[in-house]
mmCIF file of C-alpha atoms in Angstrom:
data_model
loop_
_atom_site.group_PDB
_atom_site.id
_atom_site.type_symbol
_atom_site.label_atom_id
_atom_site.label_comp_id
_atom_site.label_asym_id
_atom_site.label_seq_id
_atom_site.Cartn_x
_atom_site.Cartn_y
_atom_site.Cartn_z
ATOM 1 C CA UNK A 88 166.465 65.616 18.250
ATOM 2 C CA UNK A 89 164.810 63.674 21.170
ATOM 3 C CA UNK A 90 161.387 62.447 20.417
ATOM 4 C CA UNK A 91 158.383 65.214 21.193
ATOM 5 C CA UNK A 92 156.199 65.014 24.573
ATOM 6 C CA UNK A 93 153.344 63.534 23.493
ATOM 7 C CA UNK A 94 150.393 64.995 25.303
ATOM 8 C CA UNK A 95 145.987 63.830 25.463
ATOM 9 C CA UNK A 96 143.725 66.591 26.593
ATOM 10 C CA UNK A 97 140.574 65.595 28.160
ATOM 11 C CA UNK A 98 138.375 68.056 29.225
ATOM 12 C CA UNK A 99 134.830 68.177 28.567
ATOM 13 C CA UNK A 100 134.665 71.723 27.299
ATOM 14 C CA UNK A 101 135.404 72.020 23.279
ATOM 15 C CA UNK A 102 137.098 75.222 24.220
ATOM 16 C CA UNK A 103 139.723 74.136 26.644
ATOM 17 C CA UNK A 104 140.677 71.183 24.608
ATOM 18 C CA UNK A 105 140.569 73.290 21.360
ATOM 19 C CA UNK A 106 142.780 76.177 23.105
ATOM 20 C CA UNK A 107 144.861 73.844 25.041
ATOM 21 C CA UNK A 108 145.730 72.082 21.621
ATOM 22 C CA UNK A 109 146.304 74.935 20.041
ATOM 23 C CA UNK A 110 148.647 76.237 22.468
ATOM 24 C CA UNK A 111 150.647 73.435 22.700
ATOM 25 C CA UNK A 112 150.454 72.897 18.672
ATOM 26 C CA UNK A 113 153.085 75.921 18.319
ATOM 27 C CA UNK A 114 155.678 74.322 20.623
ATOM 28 C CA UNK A 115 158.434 71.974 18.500
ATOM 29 C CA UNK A 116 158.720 69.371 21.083
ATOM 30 C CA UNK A 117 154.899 68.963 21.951
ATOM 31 C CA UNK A 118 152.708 66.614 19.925
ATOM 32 C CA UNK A 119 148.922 66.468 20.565
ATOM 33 C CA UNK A 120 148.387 62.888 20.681
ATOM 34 C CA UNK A 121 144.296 62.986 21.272
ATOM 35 C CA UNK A 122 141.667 65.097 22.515
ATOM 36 C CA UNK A 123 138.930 63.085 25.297
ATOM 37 C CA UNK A 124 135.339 64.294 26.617
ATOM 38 C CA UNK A 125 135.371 62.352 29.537
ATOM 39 C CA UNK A 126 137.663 60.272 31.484
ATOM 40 C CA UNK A 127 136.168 56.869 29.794
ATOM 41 C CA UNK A 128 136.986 58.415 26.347
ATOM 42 C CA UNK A 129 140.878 59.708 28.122
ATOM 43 C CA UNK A 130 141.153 55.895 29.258
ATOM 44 C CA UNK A 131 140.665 54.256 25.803
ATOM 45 C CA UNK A 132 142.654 56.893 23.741
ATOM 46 C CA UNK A 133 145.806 56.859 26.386
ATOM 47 C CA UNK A 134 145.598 52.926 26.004
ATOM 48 C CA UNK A 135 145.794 53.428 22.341
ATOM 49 C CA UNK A 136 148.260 56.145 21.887
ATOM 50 C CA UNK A 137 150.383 55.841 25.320
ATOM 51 C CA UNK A 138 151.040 59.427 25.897
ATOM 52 C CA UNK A 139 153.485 60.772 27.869
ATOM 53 C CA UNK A 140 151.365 63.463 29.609
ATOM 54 C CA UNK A 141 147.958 63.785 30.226
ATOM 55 C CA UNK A 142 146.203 66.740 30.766
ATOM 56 C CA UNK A 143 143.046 65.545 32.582
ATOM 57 C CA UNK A 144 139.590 67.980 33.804
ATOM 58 C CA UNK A 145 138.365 66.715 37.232
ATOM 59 C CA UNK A 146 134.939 67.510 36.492
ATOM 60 C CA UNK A 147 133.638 65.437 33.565
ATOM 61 C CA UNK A 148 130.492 63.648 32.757
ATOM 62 C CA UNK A 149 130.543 59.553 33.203
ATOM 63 C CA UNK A 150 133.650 58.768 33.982
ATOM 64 C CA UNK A 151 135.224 61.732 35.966
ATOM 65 C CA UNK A 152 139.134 62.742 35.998
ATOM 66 C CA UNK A 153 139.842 60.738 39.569
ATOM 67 C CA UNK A 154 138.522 57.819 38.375
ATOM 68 C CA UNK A 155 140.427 57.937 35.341
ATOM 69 C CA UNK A 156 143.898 59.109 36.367
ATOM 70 C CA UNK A 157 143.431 55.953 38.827
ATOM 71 C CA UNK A 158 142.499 54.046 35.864
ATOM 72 C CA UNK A 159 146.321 54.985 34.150
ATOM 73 C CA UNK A 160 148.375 55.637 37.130
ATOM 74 C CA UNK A 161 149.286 52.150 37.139
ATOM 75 C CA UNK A 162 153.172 51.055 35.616
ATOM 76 C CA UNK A 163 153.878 52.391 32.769
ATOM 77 C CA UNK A 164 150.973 54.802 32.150
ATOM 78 C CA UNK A 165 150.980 58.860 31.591
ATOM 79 C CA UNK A 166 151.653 61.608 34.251
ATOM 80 C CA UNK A 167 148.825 62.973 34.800
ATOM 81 C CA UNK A 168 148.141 66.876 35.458
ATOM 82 C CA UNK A 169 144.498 67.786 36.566
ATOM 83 C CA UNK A 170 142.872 71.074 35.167
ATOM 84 C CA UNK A 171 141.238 72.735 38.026
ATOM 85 C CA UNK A 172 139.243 75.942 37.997
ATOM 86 C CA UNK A 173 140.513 76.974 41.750
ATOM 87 C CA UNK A 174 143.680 76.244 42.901
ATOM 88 C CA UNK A 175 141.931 74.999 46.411
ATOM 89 C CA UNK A 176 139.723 72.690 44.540
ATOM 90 C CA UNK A 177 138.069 70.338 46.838
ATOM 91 C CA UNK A 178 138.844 67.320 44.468
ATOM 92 C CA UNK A 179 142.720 67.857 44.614
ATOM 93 C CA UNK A 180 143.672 65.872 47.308
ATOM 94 C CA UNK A 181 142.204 63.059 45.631
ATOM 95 C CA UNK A 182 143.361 63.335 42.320
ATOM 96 C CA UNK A 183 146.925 63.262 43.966
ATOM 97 C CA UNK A 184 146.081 60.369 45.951
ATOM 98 C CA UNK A 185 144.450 58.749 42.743
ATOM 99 C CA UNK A 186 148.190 58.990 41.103
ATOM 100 C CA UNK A 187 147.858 62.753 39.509
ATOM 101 C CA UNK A 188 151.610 64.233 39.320
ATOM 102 C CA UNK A 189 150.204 67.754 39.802
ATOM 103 C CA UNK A 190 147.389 70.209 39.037
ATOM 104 C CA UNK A 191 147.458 72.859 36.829
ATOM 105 C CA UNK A 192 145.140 76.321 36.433
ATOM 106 C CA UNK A 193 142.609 76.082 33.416
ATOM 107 C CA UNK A 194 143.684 80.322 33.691
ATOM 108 C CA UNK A 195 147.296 79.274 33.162
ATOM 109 C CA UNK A 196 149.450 81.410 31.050
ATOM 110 C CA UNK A 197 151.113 80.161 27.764
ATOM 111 C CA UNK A 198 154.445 79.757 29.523
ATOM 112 C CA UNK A 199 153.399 78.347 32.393
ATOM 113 C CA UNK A 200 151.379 75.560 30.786
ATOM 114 C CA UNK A 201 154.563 74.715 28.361
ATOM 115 C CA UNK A 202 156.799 74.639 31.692
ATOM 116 C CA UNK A 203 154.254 72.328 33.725
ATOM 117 C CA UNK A 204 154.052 69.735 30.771
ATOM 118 C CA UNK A 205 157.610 69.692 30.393
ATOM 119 C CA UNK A 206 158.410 69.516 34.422
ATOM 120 C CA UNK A 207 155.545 66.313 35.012
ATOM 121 C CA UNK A 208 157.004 64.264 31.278
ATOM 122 C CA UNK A 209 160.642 64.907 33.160
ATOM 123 C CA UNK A 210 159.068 63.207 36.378
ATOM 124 C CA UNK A 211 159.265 65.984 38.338
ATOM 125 C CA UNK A 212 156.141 67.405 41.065
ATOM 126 C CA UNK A 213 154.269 69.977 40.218
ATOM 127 C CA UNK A 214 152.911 71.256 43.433
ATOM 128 C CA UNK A 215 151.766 74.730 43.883
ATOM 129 C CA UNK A 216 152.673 75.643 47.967
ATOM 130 C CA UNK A 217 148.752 76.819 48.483
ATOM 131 C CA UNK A 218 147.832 73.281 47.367
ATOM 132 C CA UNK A 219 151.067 71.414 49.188
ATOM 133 C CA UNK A 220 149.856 73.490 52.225
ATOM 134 C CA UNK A 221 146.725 71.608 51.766
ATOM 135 C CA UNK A 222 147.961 68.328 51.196
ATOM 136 C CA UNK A 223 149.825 68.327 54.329
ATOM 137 C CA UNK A 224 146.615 69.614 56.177
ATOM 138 C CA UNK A 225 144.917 67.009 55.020
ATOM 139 C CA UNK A 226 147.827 64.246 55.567
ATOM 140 C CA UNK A 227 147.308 65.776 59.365
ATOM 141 C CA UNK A 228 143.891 65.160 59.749
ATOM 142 C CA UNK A 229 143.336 61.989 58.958
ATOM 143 C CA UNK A 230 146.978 60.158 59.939
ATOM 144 C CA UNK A 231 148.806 57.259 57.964
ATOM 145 C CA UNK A 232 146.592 55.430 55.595
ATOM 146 C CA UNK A 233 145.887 51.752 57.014
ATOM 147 C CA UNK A 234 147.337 49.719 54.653
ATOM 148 C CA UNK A 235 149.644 52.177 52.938
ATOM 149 C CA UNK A 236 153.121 49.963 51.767
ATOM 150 C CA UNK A 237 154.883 50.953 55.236
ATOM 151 C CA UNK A 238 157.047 47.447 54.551
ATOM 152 C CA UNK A 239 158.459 49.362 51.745
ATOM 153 C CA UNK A 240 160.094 51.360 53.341
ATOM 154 C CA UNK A 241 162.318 48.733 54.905
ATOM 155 C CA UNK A 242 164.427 48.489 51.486
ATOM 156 C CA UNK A 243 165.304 51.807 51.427
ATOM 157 C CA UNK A 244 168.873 52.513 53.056
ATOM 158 C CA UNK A 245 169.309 55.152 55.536
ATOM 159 C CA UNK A 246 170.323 57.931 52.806
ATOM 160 C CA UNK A 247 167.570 57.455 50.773
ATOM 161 C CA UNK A 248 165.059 57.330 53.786
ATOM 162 C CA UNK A 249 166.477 60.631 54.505
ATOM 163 C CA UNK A 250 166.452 61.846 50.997
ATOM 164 C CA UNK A 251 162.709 60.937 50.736
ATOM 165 C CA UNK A 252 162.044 62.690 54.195
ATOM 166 C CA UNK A 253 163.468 65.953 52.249
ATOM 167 C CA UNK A 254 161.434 65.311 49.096
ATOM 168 C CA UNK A 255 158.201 65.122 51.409
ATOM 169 C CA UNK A 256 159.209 68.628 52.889
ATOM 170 C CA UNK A 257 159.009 70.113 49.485
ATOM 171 C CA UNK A 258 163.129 70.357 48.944
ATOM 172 C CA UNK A 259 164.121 70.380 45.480
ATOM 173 C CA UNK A 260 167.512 68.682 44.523
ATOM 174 C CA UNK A 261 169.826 71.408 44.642
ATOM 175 C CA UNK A 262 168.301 72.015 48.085
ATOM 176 C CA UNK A 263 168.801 68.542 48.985
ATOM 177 C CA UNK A 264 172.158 68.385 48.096
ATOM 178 C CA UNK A 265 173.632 71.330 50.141
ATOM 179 C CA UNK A 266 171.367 70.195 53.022
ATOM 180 C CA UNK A 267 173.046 67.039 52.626
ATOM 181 C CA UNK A 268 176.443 68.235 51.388
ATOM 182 C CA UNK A 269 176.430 66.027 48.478
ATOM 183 C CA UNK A 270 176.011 66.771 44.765
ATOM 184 C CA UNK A 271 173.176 67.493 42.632
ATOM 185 C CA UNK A 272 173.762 64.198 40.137
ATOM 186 C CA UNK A 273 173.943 61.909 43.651
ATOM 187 C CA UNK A 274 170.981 63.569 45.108
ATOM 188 C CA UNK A 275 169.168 62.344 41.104
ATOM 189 C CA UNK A 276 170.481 58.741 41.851
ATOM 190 C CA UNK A 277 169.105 58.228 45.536
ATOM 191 C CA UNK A 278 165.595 59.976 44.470
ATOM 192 C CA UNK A 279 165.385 57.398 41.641
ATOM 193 C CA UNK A 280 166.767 54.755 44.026
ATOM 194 C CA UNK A 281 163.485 56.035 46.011
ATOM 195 C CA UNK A 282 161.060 55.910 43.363
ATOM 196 C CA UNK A 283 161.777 52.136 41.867
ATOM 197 C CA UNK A 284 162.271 50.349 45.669
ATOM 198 C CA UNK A 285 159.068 52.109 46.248
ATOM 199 C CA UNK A 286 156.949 51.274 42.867
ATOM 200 C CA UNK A 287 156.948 55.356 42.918
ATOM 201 C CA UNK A 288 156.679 57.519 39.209
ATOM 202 C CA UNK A 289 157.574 60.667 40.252
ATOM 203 C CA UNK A 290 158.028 62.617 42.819
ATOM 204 C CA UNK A 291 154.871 63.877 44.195
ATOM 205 C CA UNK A 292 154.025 60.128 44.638
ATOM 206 C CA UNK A 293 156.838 59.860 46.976
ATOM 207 C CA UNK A 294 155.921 63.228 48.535
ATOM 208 C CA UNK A 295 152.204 61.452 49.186
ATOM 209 C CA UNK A 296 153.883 57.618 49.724
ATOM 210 C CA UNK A 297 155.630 59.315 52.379
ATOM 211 C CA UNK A 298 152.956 60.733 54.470
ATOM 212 C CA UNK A 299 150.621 58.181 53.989
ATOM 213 C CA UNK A 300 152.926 55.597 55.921
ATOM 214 C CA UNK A 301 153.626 57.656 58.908
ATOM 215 C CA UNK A 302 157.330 58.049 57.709
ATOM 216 C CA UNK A 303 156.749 61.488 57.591
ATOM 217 C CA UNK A 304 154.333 63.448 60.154
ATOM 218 C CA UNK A 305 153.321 67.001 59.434
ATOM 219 C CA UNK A 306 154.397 69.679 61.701
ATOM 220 C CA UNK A 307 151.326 71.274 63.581
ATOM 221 C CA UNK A 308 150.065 74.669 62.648
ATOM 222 C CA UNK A 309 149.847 73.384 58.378
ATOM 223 C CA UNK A 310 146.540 74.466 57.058
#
């Protein structure tokens, strides 16, 4: 058997983490790795434990859960989910832009919460469309980034400046691939291609790498 996802919860709530924990307690291939109060606490127990997934509130005394998902987005460090209350919330944008692989309801059913760890450990977005809707708004309004990695983008080869053009729309592989007319395993290879030229994790960092230099431009009428 492959080794368990190793998940911390940090959430400043005793409730959330206790149900949260709880939850994913009756899953075989979860292990609760720690439980954090506030993103300082998150930082030092991630450090110590090196989870695969963290599950991180936005809303936290000290040390919030932007400043710490910044704090482990680096190489190496946990995907990170945010908890939000709405799925609008105003802090979204920057959690994603902080290195967050995707937000996740604190109302979230059993199932869905099980799915959502299991889709960010795998590397894969987790992007709601009401908040990707969002995102792209917001991409809109305020242009490239100045000083976003646009040289980057110079080793990737024609195919997988194309594939990462699809990834930014939202596509999913299997989309990809008969937009492309390739296979599902070659689509894989020129997403990860993507993601290590690029210093990327996961997909929803390409998704915002992409916008951010201009390679990508949303459409007008996104909201």
């Amino acid at each position: 058997m492959s080794a368990p996802i190793r998940v911390v919860i940090a959430d400043d709530h005793l409730v959330v983490r206790t149900g949260f924990g709880e939850l994913l307690d009756t899953q075989p291939d979860f292990e609760v790795a720690g439980r954090a109060a506030d993103g300082l606490e998150a930082v030092r127990i991630c450090r110590e434990v090196k989870p695969d997934v963290v599950l991180m509130d936005v809303r936290m005394p000290g040390m919030g859960g932007i400043e710490a998902t910044r704090e482990l987005a680096g190489p190496g460090g946990p995907r990170v989910l945010i908890l939000t209350t709405f799925d609008l919330d105003e802090y979204v944008y920057d959690a994603l832009r902080a290195g967050a692989s995707g937000f996740l309801l604190k109302d979230v059913t059993a199932e869905r919460l099980f799915d959502a760890v299991r889709v960010v450990a795998a590397g894969e977005a987790l992007l709601a469309p009401a908040v990707t809707r969002r995102l792209i708004g917001e991409f809109a309004r305020m242009g490239p980034r100045p000083g976003a990695p646009v040289a980057a983008l110079g080793t990737l080869t024609p195919r997988e400046t194309q594939v990462l053009r699809l990834v930014a729309e939202g596509l999913s592989n299997p989309e990809i691939a008969a937009r492309l007319v390739v296979t599902e395993e070659t689509v894989k290879t020129h997403v990860s291609r993507v993601l290590n030229k690029l210093g990327l994790r996961d997909r929803t960092q390409a998704v915002v790498a992409a916008y951010e230099t201009g390679l990508v431009v949303p459409r007008s009428g996104h909201s």
